[in-house]
Amino acid sequence: MTTFSANTLTIVPFAPSEYERRQQKVLEAVARAKLDALLVTAHGHLRYLTGYHGFGGYFAPFPLILAPGRPPTYVVREYDVEAVRAEGCVEEIVPYTHQNEFAKVCVDVLRRYGLQGQRIGLELGCWNLAPADVSALRAQLPDLKIADATRLVASVAAVKSELELKVMREAMNMTDLAVRTFQNSLHEGVTETDMYTTIVGEVSKVGGEIWRSSTLVFGERTKVPHGSPMRHPIRSNEPAMVEIGGLKHGYAAGLVRGAVLGRHPETESLHALSVEALEAAIAAIKPGVAAGAVDAAARQVIERAGRSRSFRHRTGYQTGIHWTERGNLSLEPGAEDIIEAGMTFHMPFILFGESGYLNGCSEHVVVTEHGAEILSNTPHTLYRA
């Protein structure tokens, strides 16, 4: 749903009660962490808690201050106040004008709420909070006790509500359409940019949207990790790979799919191993399992094949708003986070070949009481054009 207020400029994806529920869950986590307040600065976490996308914070942090018994308070640049008001659901907005005013204005709010000398959580391991920002806060409030709260909002956002899962499924419908268009458009001579334009056009026809960054590479350019589409054509007996995600209310549902035009033995071998590892990871997912155990299940498949160096990244990561956020739950070696029902993960297996080619596949899953449900309707088998 999209909620319109009496102010016709205001567009918020969900009802205010949904954001209040999320904020309350975060405040409960604040209490468990024995914090007196939390400053949320990561863009994805800000959008999760308020509806506002947070991108105005490129200028300086836009902290959302959450403290028990106090109203949620947004400290933002004066220039962006109306955008924050229109796209979010926080009533208390305190502006600053220039970057060097950020710390003073933020500390003034903390003092007004009686938080000087208290234990405040900062998202030290996320984007959008620079070391200089932390130093500026300390200079203004020397007795401030700072704790690392990088994982706090992530731990709450990891478990999706039914409303969020509905949105994720709608986003995946757009992803599946993008993948089908990728496969149907694969013919000799088509360029990456032409195909990407076709994909965006098909998704737009049904009112959908694609996440702003996509990987789409053909031939020799499949050797480039995270390669953006260029005017590079595919030829006979060359590989192709796409990593793309549909978008709904900021929630992205990514997928990786591989293909060949004709035959390409190295890519075919890589893809077959990626499918085996992916399916082992999916089989390992269930509530109560440690994140590191899922990674280990997939890694064992690749190690048994004698190709451990072909796998150079983690098995997967928590998803939701803004595709992913630094500091979120990760399926990686040794990770101790416990998987719960309602969590969503993207698990890409993109393997490196001896000649430098990359190829593979992924799935986007939601954890159920009994295991993992795959959200996509497009098979992760290698597509042959």
Coordinates of N, CA, C and O in Angstrom, one line a residue, residues 12-186:
V12 N 4.2 7.8 1.5 CA 4.9 6.9 2.4 C 4.4 5.5 2.0 O 3.2 5.2 1.9
P13 N 5.3 4.5 1.8 CA 4.9 3.2 1.3 C 3.9 2.5 2.3 O 3.0 1.8 1.8
F14 N 4.1 2.6 3.6 CA 3.3 1.8 4.5 C 2.6 2.8 5.5 O 3.0 3.9 5.6
A15 N 1.6 2.2 6.2 CA 0.9 3.0 7.2 C 1.9 3.4 8.3 O 2.8 2.7 8.7
P16 N 1.7 4.6 9.0 CA 2.5 5.0 10.1 C 2.6 3.9 11.2 O 3.7 3.8 11.8
S17 N 1.6 3.2 11.4 CA 1.6 2.1 12.4 C 2.7 1.1 12.2 O 3.3 0.5 13.1
E18 N 3.0 0.8 10.9 CA 4.0 -0.1 10.5 C 5.4 0.4 11.0 O 6.2 -0.3 11.5
Y19 N 5.7 1.7 10.7 CA 6.9 2.3 11.1 C 7.0 2.4 12.6 O 8.1 2.2 13.2
E20 N 5.9 2.6 13.3 CA 5.9 2.7 14.8 C 6.2 1.3 15.3 O 7.0 1.2 16.3
R21 N 5.7 0.2 14.7 CA 6.0 -1.1 15.1 C 7.5 -1.4 15.0 O 8.1 -2.0 15.9
R22 N 8.1 -1.0 13.9 CA 9.5 -1.2 13.7 C 10.4 -0.5 14.7 O 11.3 -1.0 15.2
Q23 N 10.0 0.8 14.9 CA 10.8 1.6 15.9 C 10.7 1.0 17.3 O 11.7 1.0 18.0
Q24 N 9.5 0.5 17.6 CA 9.4 -0.1 18.9 C 10.2 -1.3 19.1 O 10.8 -1.6 20.1
K25 N 10.3 -2.2 18.0 CA 11.1 -3.4 18.1 C 12.6 -3.0 18.2 O 13.3 -3.6 18.9
V26 N 13.0 -1.9 17.6 CA 14.4 -1.4 17.7 C 14.6 -0.9 19.1 O 15.7 -1.2 19.7
L27 N 13.7 -0.2 19.7 CA 13.8 0.3 21.0 C 13.9 -0.9 22.0 O 14.7 -0.8 23.0
E28 N 13.3 -1.9 21.8 CA 13.4 -3.1 22.6 C 14.8 -3.7 22.5 O 15.4 -4.2 23.5
A29 N 15.4 -3.7 21.3 CA 16.7 -4.1 21.1 C 17.7 -3.2 21.8 O 18.8 -3.6 22.3
V30 N 17.4 -1.9 21.8 CA 18.2 -0.9 22.5 C 18.3 -1.2 23.9 O 19.4 -1.2 24.6
A31 N 17.2 -1.6 24.5 CA 17.1 -1.9 25.9 C 17.9 -3.2 26.2 O 18.7 -3.2 27.2
R32 N 17.8 -4.2 25.4 CA 18.6 -5.4 25.6 C 20.1 -5.2 25.5 O 20.8 -5.9 26.2
A33 N 20.5 -4.2 24.7 CA 21.9 -3.9 24.5 C 22.4 -3.0 25.6 O 23.5 -2.6 25.6
K34 N 21.5 -2.6 26.5 CA 21.8 -1.7 27.6 C 22.3 -0.4 27.1 O 23.3 0.2 27.6
L35 N 21.7 0.1 26.1 CA 21.9 1.5 25.6 C 20.9 2.5 26.1 O 19.7 2.1 26.3
D36 N 21.3 3.7 26.1 CA 20.3 4.8 26.5 C 19.6 5.4 25.3 O 18.6 6.0 25.4
A37 N 20.3 5.3 24.1 CA 19.7 5.8 22.9 C 20.5 5.2 21.7 O 21.6 4.6 21.9
L38 N 19.9 5.4 20.5 CA 20.5 4.9 19.3 C 20.5 6.0 18.2 O 19.5 6.7 18.1
L39 N 21.6 6.2 17.5 CA 21.7 7.2 16.4 C 21.8 6.3 15.1 O 22.8 5.6 14.9
V40 N 20.7 6.3 14.3 CA 20.7 5.5 13.1 C 21.1 6.4 12.0 O 20.5 7.4 11.7
T41 N 22.1 5.9 11.2 CA 22.7 6.8 10.1 C 22.7 6.0 8.8 O 22.9 6.6 7.7
A42 N 22.7 4.7 8.8 CA 22.7 3.9 7.5 C 21.5 4.2 6.7 O 20.4 4.1 7.2
H43 N 21.6 4.4 5.4 CA 20.5 4.8 4.6 C 19.4 3.7 4.6 O 18.2 4.0 4.7
G44 N 19.8 2.5 4.4 CA 18.8 1.4 4.4 C 18.1 1.3 5.7 O 16.8 1.0 5.7
H45 N 18.8 1.5 6.8 CA 18.1 1.4 8.1 C 17.2 2.6 8.4 O 16.1 2.4 9.0
L46 N 17.6 3.8 7.9 CA 16.7 4.9 8.0 C 15.4 4.7 7.2 O 14.3 5.0 7.6
R47 N 15.5 4.1 6.0 CA 14.3 3.9 5.2 C 13.4 2.9 5.9 O 12.2 3.0 5.8
Y48 N 14.0 1.8 6.4 CA 13.3 0.8 7.1 C 12.5 1.4 8.3 O 11.3 1.0 8.5
L49 N 13.0 2.4 9.0 CA 12.4 2.9 10.2 C 11.5 4.1 10.0 O 10.7 4.4 10.8
T50 N 11.7 4.8 8.8 CA 10.9 6.0 8.7 C 10.2 6.1 7.3 O 9.3 6.9 7.2
G51 N 10.6 5.4 6.3 CA 10.1 5.6 5.0 C 11.0 6.5 4.1 O 11.0 6.3 2.9
Y52 N 11.7 7.4 4.7 CA 12.6 8.3 4.0 C 13.8 7.6 3.5 O 14.4 6.9 4.4
H53 N 14.2 7.7 2.3 CA 15.3 6.9 1.7 C 16.7 7.3 2.3 O 17.6 6.5 2.2
G54 N 16.8 8.4 2.9 CA 18.1 8.8 3.5 C 19.2 9.3 2.6 O 20.2 9.7 3.1
F55 N 18.9 9.4 1.3 CA 20.0 9.8 0.4 C 20.5 11.2 0.6 O 21.5 11.6 0.1
G56 N 19.6 12.1 1.2 CA 20.1 13.4 1.5 C 21.3 13.4 2.4 O 22.1 14.4 2.4
G57 N 21.6 12.3 3.1 CA 22.7 12.2 4.0 C 24.0 12.1 3.3 O 25.0 11.8 4.0
Y58 N 24.1 12.2 2.0 CA 25.4 12.2 1.3 C 26.2 13.5 1.8 O 27.5 13.5 1.8
F59 N 25.5 14.5 2.2 CA 26.1 15.8 2.6 C 26.8 15.7 4.0 O 27.9 16.1 4.2
A60 N 26.1 15.1 4.9 CA 26.6 14.8 6.3 C 25.5 13.9 6.9 O 24.4 13.7 6.3
P61 N 25.8 13.2 8.0 CA 24.8 12.2 8.5 C 23.5 12.9 8.8 O 23.4 14.0 9.2
F62 N 22.4 12.1 8.6 CA 21.0 12.4 8.9 C 20.6 11.5 10.0 O 19.8 10.6 9.8
P63 N 21.1 11.7 11.3 CA 20.8 10.7 12.3 C 19.3 10.7 12.7 O 18.8 11.8 13.0
L64 N 18.8 9.5 12.9 CA 17.5 9.4 13.5 C 17.8 9.0 15.0 O 18.4 7.9 15.2
I65 N 17.4 9.8 15.9 CA 17.6 9.6 17.3 C 16.5 8.8 17.9 O 15.3 9.3 17.9
L66 N 16.7 7.6 18.4 CA 15.7 6.8 19.1 C 16.1 6.7 20.5 O 17.2 6.2 20.8
A67 N 15.2 7.1 21.4 CA 15.5 6.9 22.9 C 14.2 6.6 23.6 O 13.1 7.2 23.2
P68 N 14.2 5.8 24.6 CA 13.0 5.4 25.3 C 12.3 6.7 25.9 O 13.0 7.5 26.5
G69 N 11.0 6.8 25.7 CA 10.3 7.9 26.3 C 10.4 9.2 25.5 O 9.9 10.3 26.0
R70 N 11.1 9.2 24.4 CA 11.3 10.4 23.6 C 10.8 10.2 22.2 O 10.8 9.1 21.7
P71 N 10.3 11.3 21.6 CA 9.8 11.1 20.2 C 11.0 10.8 19.2 O 12.1 11.3 19.4
P72 N 10.8 9.9 18.3 CA 11.8 9.7 17.2 C 12.1 11.1 16.6 O 11.2 11.8 16.2
T73 N 13.4 11.4 16.6 CA 13.8 12.7 16.1 C 14.9 12.6 15.0 O 15.9 11.9 15.1
Y74 N 14.6 13.3 13.9 CA 15.4 13.3 12.7 C 16.3 14.6 12.7 O 15.7 15.7 12.7
V75 N 17.6 14.5 12.7 CA 18.5 15.6 12.5 C 18.9 15.6 11.1 O 19.7 14.7 10.7
V76 N 18.5 16.6 10.3 CA 18.7 16.6 8.8 C 19.2 18.0 8.4 O 19.0 19.0 9.0
R77 N 19.7 18.0 7.2 CA 20.1 19.3 6.5 C 18.8 20.1 6.2 O 17.8 19.6 5.8
E78 N 18.8 21.4 6.5 CA 17.7 22.2 6.3 C 17.1 22.2 4.9 O 15.9 22.2 4.6
Y79 N 18.0 22.0 3.9 CA 17.7 22.0 2.5 C 16.7 20.8 2.3 O 15.8 20.9 1.4
D80 N 16.9 19.7 3.0 CA 16.1 18.5 2.7 C 14.9 18.3 3.7 O 14.3 17.2 3.6
V81 N 14.6 19.2 4.5 CA 13.5 19.0 5.5 C 12.2 18.6 4.8 O 11.5 17.7 5.3
E82 N 11.8 19.3 3.7 CA 10.5 19.0 3.1 C 10.5 17.6 2.5 O 9.5 16.9 2.5
A83 N 11.7 17.2 2.0 CA 11.7 15.8 1.4 C 11.6 14.8 2.5 O 10.9 13.8 2.4
V84 N 12.3 15.0 3.7 CA 12.2 14.1 4.8 C 10.7 14.1 5.3 O 10.2 13.0 5.6
R85 N 10.1 15.2 5.4 CA 8.7 15.3 5.8 C 7.8 14.6 4.9 O 6.8 13.9 5.3
A86 N 8.0 14.7 3.6 CA 7.1 14.2 2.6 C 7.3 12.7 2.4 O 6.3 12.0 2.2
E87 N 8.5 12.2 2.5 CA 8.7 10.8 2.2 C 8.9 9.9 3.5 O 9.2 8.7 3.4
G88 N 8.8 10.5 4.6 CA 8.9 9.8 5.9 C 7.8 10.0 6.8 O 6.8 10.7 6.5
C89 N 7.9 9.4 8.0 CA 6.8 9.5 8.9 C 7.2 10.0 10.3 O 6.6 9.6 11.3
V90 N 8.3 10.8 10.4 CA 8.8 11.3 11.6 C 8.4 12.7 11.8 O 8.6 13.6 10.9
E91 N 7.7 13.0 12.9 CA 7.2 14.4 13.1 C 8.2 15.4 13.6 O 8.3 16.5 13.2
E92 N 9.1 14.9 14.5 CA 10.1 15.7 15.1 C 11.4 15.8 14.2 O 12.1 14.8 14.1
I93 N 11.5 16.9 13.5 CA 12.7 17.2 12.6 C 13.4 18.4 13.0 O 12.9 19.5 13.1
V94 N 14.7 18.2 13.2 CA 15.6 19.3 13.7 C 16.6 19.6 12.6 O 17.4 18.7 12.2
P95 N 16.6 20.8 12.0 CA 17.5 21.0 10.9 C 18.9 21.7 11.2 O 19.0 22.3 12.3
Y96 N 19.9 21.4 10.4 CA 21.1 22.2 10.4 C 21.4 22.6 9.0 O 20.9 22.0 8.0
T97 N 22.2 23.7 8.8 CA 22.3 24.3 7.5 C 23.6 23.8 6.8 O 23.6 23.4 5.6
H98 N 24.7 23.9 7.5 CA 26.0 23.5 6.9 C 26.6 22.3 7.6 O 26.3 22.0 8.7
Q99 N 27.5 21.7 6.9 CA 28.1 20.4 7.4 C 28.7 20.6 8.7 O 28.6 19.7 9.6
N100 N 29.4 21.7 9.0 CA 30.1 21.9 10.2 C 29.2 22.1 11.4 O 29.6 22.2 12.5
E101 N 27.9 22.2 11.1 CA 26.9 22.4 12.2 C 26.3 21.1 12.6 O 25.6 21.1 13.7
F102 N 26.5 20.1 11.9 CA 25.8 18.8 12.2 C 26.0 18.3 13.6 O 25.1 18.0 14.3
A103 N 27.3 18.3 14.1 CA 27.6 17.7 15.4 C 26.9 18.6 16.5 O 26.3 18.1 17.5
K104 N 27.0 19.9 16.4 CA 26.5 20.8 17.4 C 25.0 20.6 17.5 O 24.4 20.5 18.6
V105 N 24.3 20.6 16.4 CA 22.8 20.5 16.4 C 22.4 19.1 17.0 O 21.5 19.0 17.8
C106 N 23.1 18.1 16.6 CA 22.8 16.8 17.1 C 23.0 16.7 18.6 O 22.2 16.1 19.3
V107 N 24.1 17.2 19.0 CA 24.4 17.2 20.5 C 23.4 18.0 21.3 O 23.0 17.7 22.4
D108 N 22.9 19.1 20.7 CA 21.9 19.9 21.3 C 20.7 19.1 21.6 O 20.0 19.2 22.7
V109 N 20.3 18.2 20.7 CA 19.1 17.3 20.8 C 19.4 16.3 22.0 O 18.6 16.1 22.8
L110 N 20.6 15.7 21.9 CA 21.0 14.8 23.0 C 20.9 15.4 24.3 O 20.4 14.8 25.3
R111 N 21.4 16.6 24.5 CA 21.3 17.3 25.8 C 19.9 17.6 26.2 O 19.5 17.4 27.3
R112 N 19.1 18.0 25.2 CA 17.7 18.3 25.5 C 17.0 17.1 26.0 O 16.1 17.2 26.8
Y113 N 17.4 15.9 25.5 CA 16.8 14.7 26.0 C 17.4 14.1 27.2 O 17.1 12.9 27.6
G114 N 18.4 14.8 27.8 CA 19.1 14.3 29.0 C 20.0 13.1 28.7 O 20.2 12.3 29.6
L115 N 20.6 13.1 27.5 CA 21.4 11.9 27.1 C 22.9 12.2 27.2 O 23.7 11.4 26.9
Q116 N 23.3 13.4 27.7 CA 24.7 13.7 27.8 C 25.3 12.8 28.9 O 24.7 12.5 29.9
G117 N 26.4 12.2 28.6 CA 27.1 11.3 29.6 C 26.5 9.9 29.6 O 26.9 9.0 30.3
Q118 N 25.5 9.7 28.7 CA 24.8 8.4 28.6 C 25.5 7.5 27.6 O 26.3 7.9 26.8
R119 N 25.0 6.2 27.5 CA 25.6 5.3 26.6 C 24.8 5.3 25.3 O 23.6 4.9 25.3
I120 N 25.4 5.8 24.2 CA 24.7 6.0 22.9 C 25.3 5.0 21.9 O 26.5 4.9 21.7
G121 N 24.4 4.3 21.2 CA 24.8 3.4 20.1 C 24.9 4.1 18.8 O 24.1 4.9 18.4
L122 N 26.1 3.9 18.1 CA 26.3 4.5 16.8 C 26.6 3.3 15.8 O 27.1 2.3 16.2
E123 N 26.2 3.5 14.5 CA 26.4 2.4 13.5 C 27.8 2.6 12.9 O 28.0 3.0 11.8
L124 N 28.8 2.2 13.7 CA 30.2 2.5 13.4 C 30.6 1.6 12.2 O 31.6 2.0 11.5
G125 N 30.0 0.5 12.0 CA 30.4 -0.4 10.9 C 29.6 -0.2 9.6 O 29.7 -1.1 8.7
C126 N 28.7 0.8 9.5 CA 27.9 1.0 8.3 C 28.4 2.2 7.6 O 29.2 3.0 8.1
W127 N 27.9 2.3 6.3 CA 28.2 3.5 5.5 C 27.5 4.7 6.1 O 26.6 4.6 6.9
N128 N 27.9 5.9 5.7 CA 27.2 7.2 6.0 C 27.5 7.7 7.4 O 26.8 8.7 7.8
L129 N 28.5 7.1 8.1 CA 29.0 7.7 9.3 C 30.5 7.7 9.2 O 31.1 6.6 9.4
A130 N 31.1 8.8 9.0 CA 32.6 8.9 8.8 C 33.3 9.0 10.2 O 32.7 9.5 11.2
P131 N 34.6 8.6 10.3 CA 35.3 8.8 11.6 C 35.3 10.3 12.0 O 35.2 10.6 13.2
A132 N 35.3 11.2 11.0 CA 35.3 12.6 11.3 C 34.0 13.0 12.0 O 33.9 13.9 12.9
D133 N 32.9 12.4 11.6 CA 31.6 12.7 12.2 C 31.6 12.3 13.7 O 31.1 13.0 14.6
V134 N 32.2 11.1 14.0 CA 32.2 10.6 15.4 C 33.1 11.5 16.2 O 32.8 11.9 17.3
S135 N 34.3 11.9 15.6 CA 35.2 12.9 16.3 C 34.5 14.2 16.6 O 34.7 14.8 17.7
A136 N 33.7 14.7 15.7 CA 33.0 16.0 15.9 C 32.0 15.8 17.0 O 31.8 16.8 17.8
L137 N 31.3 14.7 17.1 CA 30.3 14.5 18.2 C 31.1 14.5 19.5 O 30.6 15.1 20.5
R138 N 32.2 13.8 19.6 CA 33.0 13.7 20.8 C 33.5 15.1 21.2 O 33.5 15.4 22.4
A139 N 33.9 15.9 20.2 CA 34.4 17.2 20.6 C 33.3 18.1 21.2 O 33.6 18.9 22.1
Q140 N 32.1 17.9 20.7 CA 31.0 18.7 21.3 C 30.5 18.1 22.6 O 30.0 18.9 23.5
L141 N 30.7 16.8 22.8 CA 30.2 16.2 24.0 C 31.2 15.2 24.6 O 31.1 14.0 24.3
P142 N 32.3 15.7 25.2 CA 33.4 14.9 25.6 C 33.0 13.7 26.5 O 33.7 12.7 26.5
D143 N 32.0 13.8 27.3 CA 31.6 12.7 28.2 C 30.7 11.7 27.6 O 30.1 10.8 28.3
L144 N 30.5 11.8 26.2 CA 29.6 10.9 25.5 C 30.2 9.5 25.6 O 31.4 9.3 25.3
K145 N 29.4 8.5 25.9 CA 29.8 7.1 25.9 C 29.3 6.4 24.7 O 28.1 6.3 24.5
I146 N 30.2 6.1 23.7 CA 29.8 5.5 22.4 C 29.9 4.0 22.4 O 31.0 3.5 22.8
A147 N 28.9 3.3 22.0 CA 28.9 1.9 21.8 C 28.7 1.6 20.3 O 27.9 2.3 19.7
D148 N 29.3 0.5 19.9 CA 29.1 0.1 18.5 C 27.7 -0.6 18.3 O 27.5 -1.7 18.9
A149 N 26.8 -0.1 17.6 CA 25.5 -0.6 17.4 C 25.2 -1.0 16.0 O 24.1 -0.9 15.5
T150 N 26.3 -1.4 15.3 CA 26.2 -1.6 13.8 C 25.1 -2.7 13.5 O 24.4 -2.5 12.5
R151 N 25.0 -3.7 14.3 CA 24.1 -4.8 14.0 C 22.7 -4.7 14.6 O 21.9 -5.5 14.4
L152 N 22.4 -3.6 15.3 CA 21.2 -3.5 16.1 C 20.0 -3.4 15.2 O 19.1 -4.3 15.3
V153 N 19.9 -2.5 14.3 CA 18.7 -2.4 13.4 C 18.7 -3.5 12.5 O 17.6 -4.1 12.2
A154 N 19.8 -4.0 12.0 CA 19.9 -5.1 11.1 C 19.3 -6.4 11.7 O 18.5 -7.1 11.1
S155 N 19.5 -6.6 13.0 CA 19.0 -7.8 13.7 C 17.4 -7.7 13.7 O 16.8 -8.8 13.7
V156 N 16.9 -6.5 13.8 CA 15.4 -6.4 13.8 C 14.9 -6.5 12.4 O 13.9 -7.3 12.1
A157 N 15.5 -5.9 11.4 CA 15.0 -5.9 10.1 C 15.2 -7.2 9.4 O 14.6 -7.5 8.3
A158 N 16.1 -8.1 9.9 CA 16.3 -9.4 9.3 C 15.1 -10.2 9.2 O 14.9 -10.9 8.2
V159 N 14.2 -10.2 10.2 CA 13.0 -11.0 10.2 C 11.9 -10.1 9.6 O 11.5 -9.1 10.1
K160 N 11.4 -10.6 8.4 CA 10.4 -9.8 7.7 C 8.9 -10.1 8.2 O 8.6 -11.2 8.5
S161 N 8.1 -9.1 8.2 CA 6.7 -9.2 8.4 C 6.0 -9.8 7.2 O 6.6 -9.8 6.1
E162 N 4.8 -10.2 7.3 CA 4.0 -10.7 6.2 C 3.9 -9.5 5.1 O 3.9 -9.8 3.9
L163 N 3.7 -8.3 5.6 CA 3.6 -7.2 4.7 C 4.9 -7.0 3.9 O 4.9 -6.8 2.7
E164 N 6.0 -7.2 4.5 CA 7.3 -7.0 3.8 C 7.5 -8.2 2.9 O 8.0 -8.0 1.7
L165 N 7.1 -9.4 3.3 CA 7.3 -10.5 2.4 C 6.4 -10.4 1.1 O 6.8 -10.8 0.0
K166 N 5.3 -9.8 1.3 CA 4.4 -9.5 0.1 C 5.1 -8.6 -0.9 O 5.1 -8.8 -2.1
V167 N 5.8 -7.6 -0.3 CA 6.5 -6.6 -1.1 C 7.7 -7.3 -1.8 O 8.0 -7.1 -3.0
M168 N 8.4 -8.2 -1.1 CA 9.5 -8.9 -1.6 C 9.1 -9.8 -2.8 O 9.8 -9.9 -3.8
R169 N 7.9 -10.4 -2.6 CA 7.4 -11.3 -3.7 C 7.1 -10.4 -5.0 O 7.3 -10.9 -6.1
E170 N 6.5 -9.3 -4.7 CA 6.2 -8.4 -5.9 C 7.5 -7.9 -6.6 O 7.5 -7.8 -7.8
A171 N 8.5 -7.6 -5.8 CA 9.8 -7.2 -6.4 C 10.4 -8.4 -7.2 O 10.9 -8.2 -8.3
M172 N 10.2 -9.6 -6.7 CA 10.7 -10.8 -7.4 C 10.0 -11.0 -8.7 O 10.6 -11.5 -9.7
N173 N 8.7 -10.7 -8.7 CA 8.0 -10.8 -10.0 C 8.6 -10.0 -11.1 O 8.7 -10.4 -12.2
M174 N 9.1 -8.8 -10.7 CA 9.8 -7.9 -11.7 C 11.2 -8.5 -12.0 O 11.6 -8.4 -13.2
T175 N 11.9 -9.1 -11.0 CA 13.1 -9.7 -11.3 C 13.0 -10.9 -12.3 O 13.8 -11.0 -13.3
D176 N 12.0 -11.7 -12.1 CA 11.7 -12.8 -13.0 C 11.4 -12.3 -14.4 O 11.9 -12.9 -15.4
L177 N 10.7 -11.3 -14.5 CA 10.4 -10.7 -15.8 C 11.7 -10.2 -16.5 O 11.9 -10.4 -17.7
A178 N 12.6 -9.6 -15.7 CA 13.9 -9.1 -16.2 C 14.7 -10.3 -16.7 O 15.4 -10.2 -17.8
V179 N 14.7 -11.4 -15.9 CA 15.5 -12.6 -16.3 C 15.0 -13.2 -17.6 O 15.7 -13.6 -18.5
R180 N 13.7 -13.3 -17.7 CA 13.1 -13.9 -18.9 C 13.4 -13.0 -20.1 O 13.7 -13.6 -21.2
T181 N 13.4 -11.7 -19.9 CA 13.7 -10.8 -21.0 C 15.2 -11.0 -21.4 O 15.5 -11.0 -22.6
F182 N 16.0 -11.1 -20.4 CA 17.5 -11.4 -20.7 C 17.6 -12.7 -21.5 O 18.3 -12.7 -22.6
Q183 N 16.9 -13.7 -21.2 CA 17.1 -15.0 -21.9 C 16.5 -14.9 -23.3 O 17.1 -15.3 -24.3
N184 N 15.3 -14.3 -23.4 CA 14.6 -14.2 -24.7 C 15.3 -13.3 -25.7 O 15.1 -13.3 -26.9
S185 N 16.1 -12.3 -25.2 CA 16.8 -11.3 -26.0 C 18.2 -11.7 -26.4 O 18.9 -10.9 -27.1
L186 N 18.7 -12.9 -25.9 CA 20.0 -13.3 -26.2 C 20.2 -13.9 -27.5 O 19.8 -15.0 -27.8

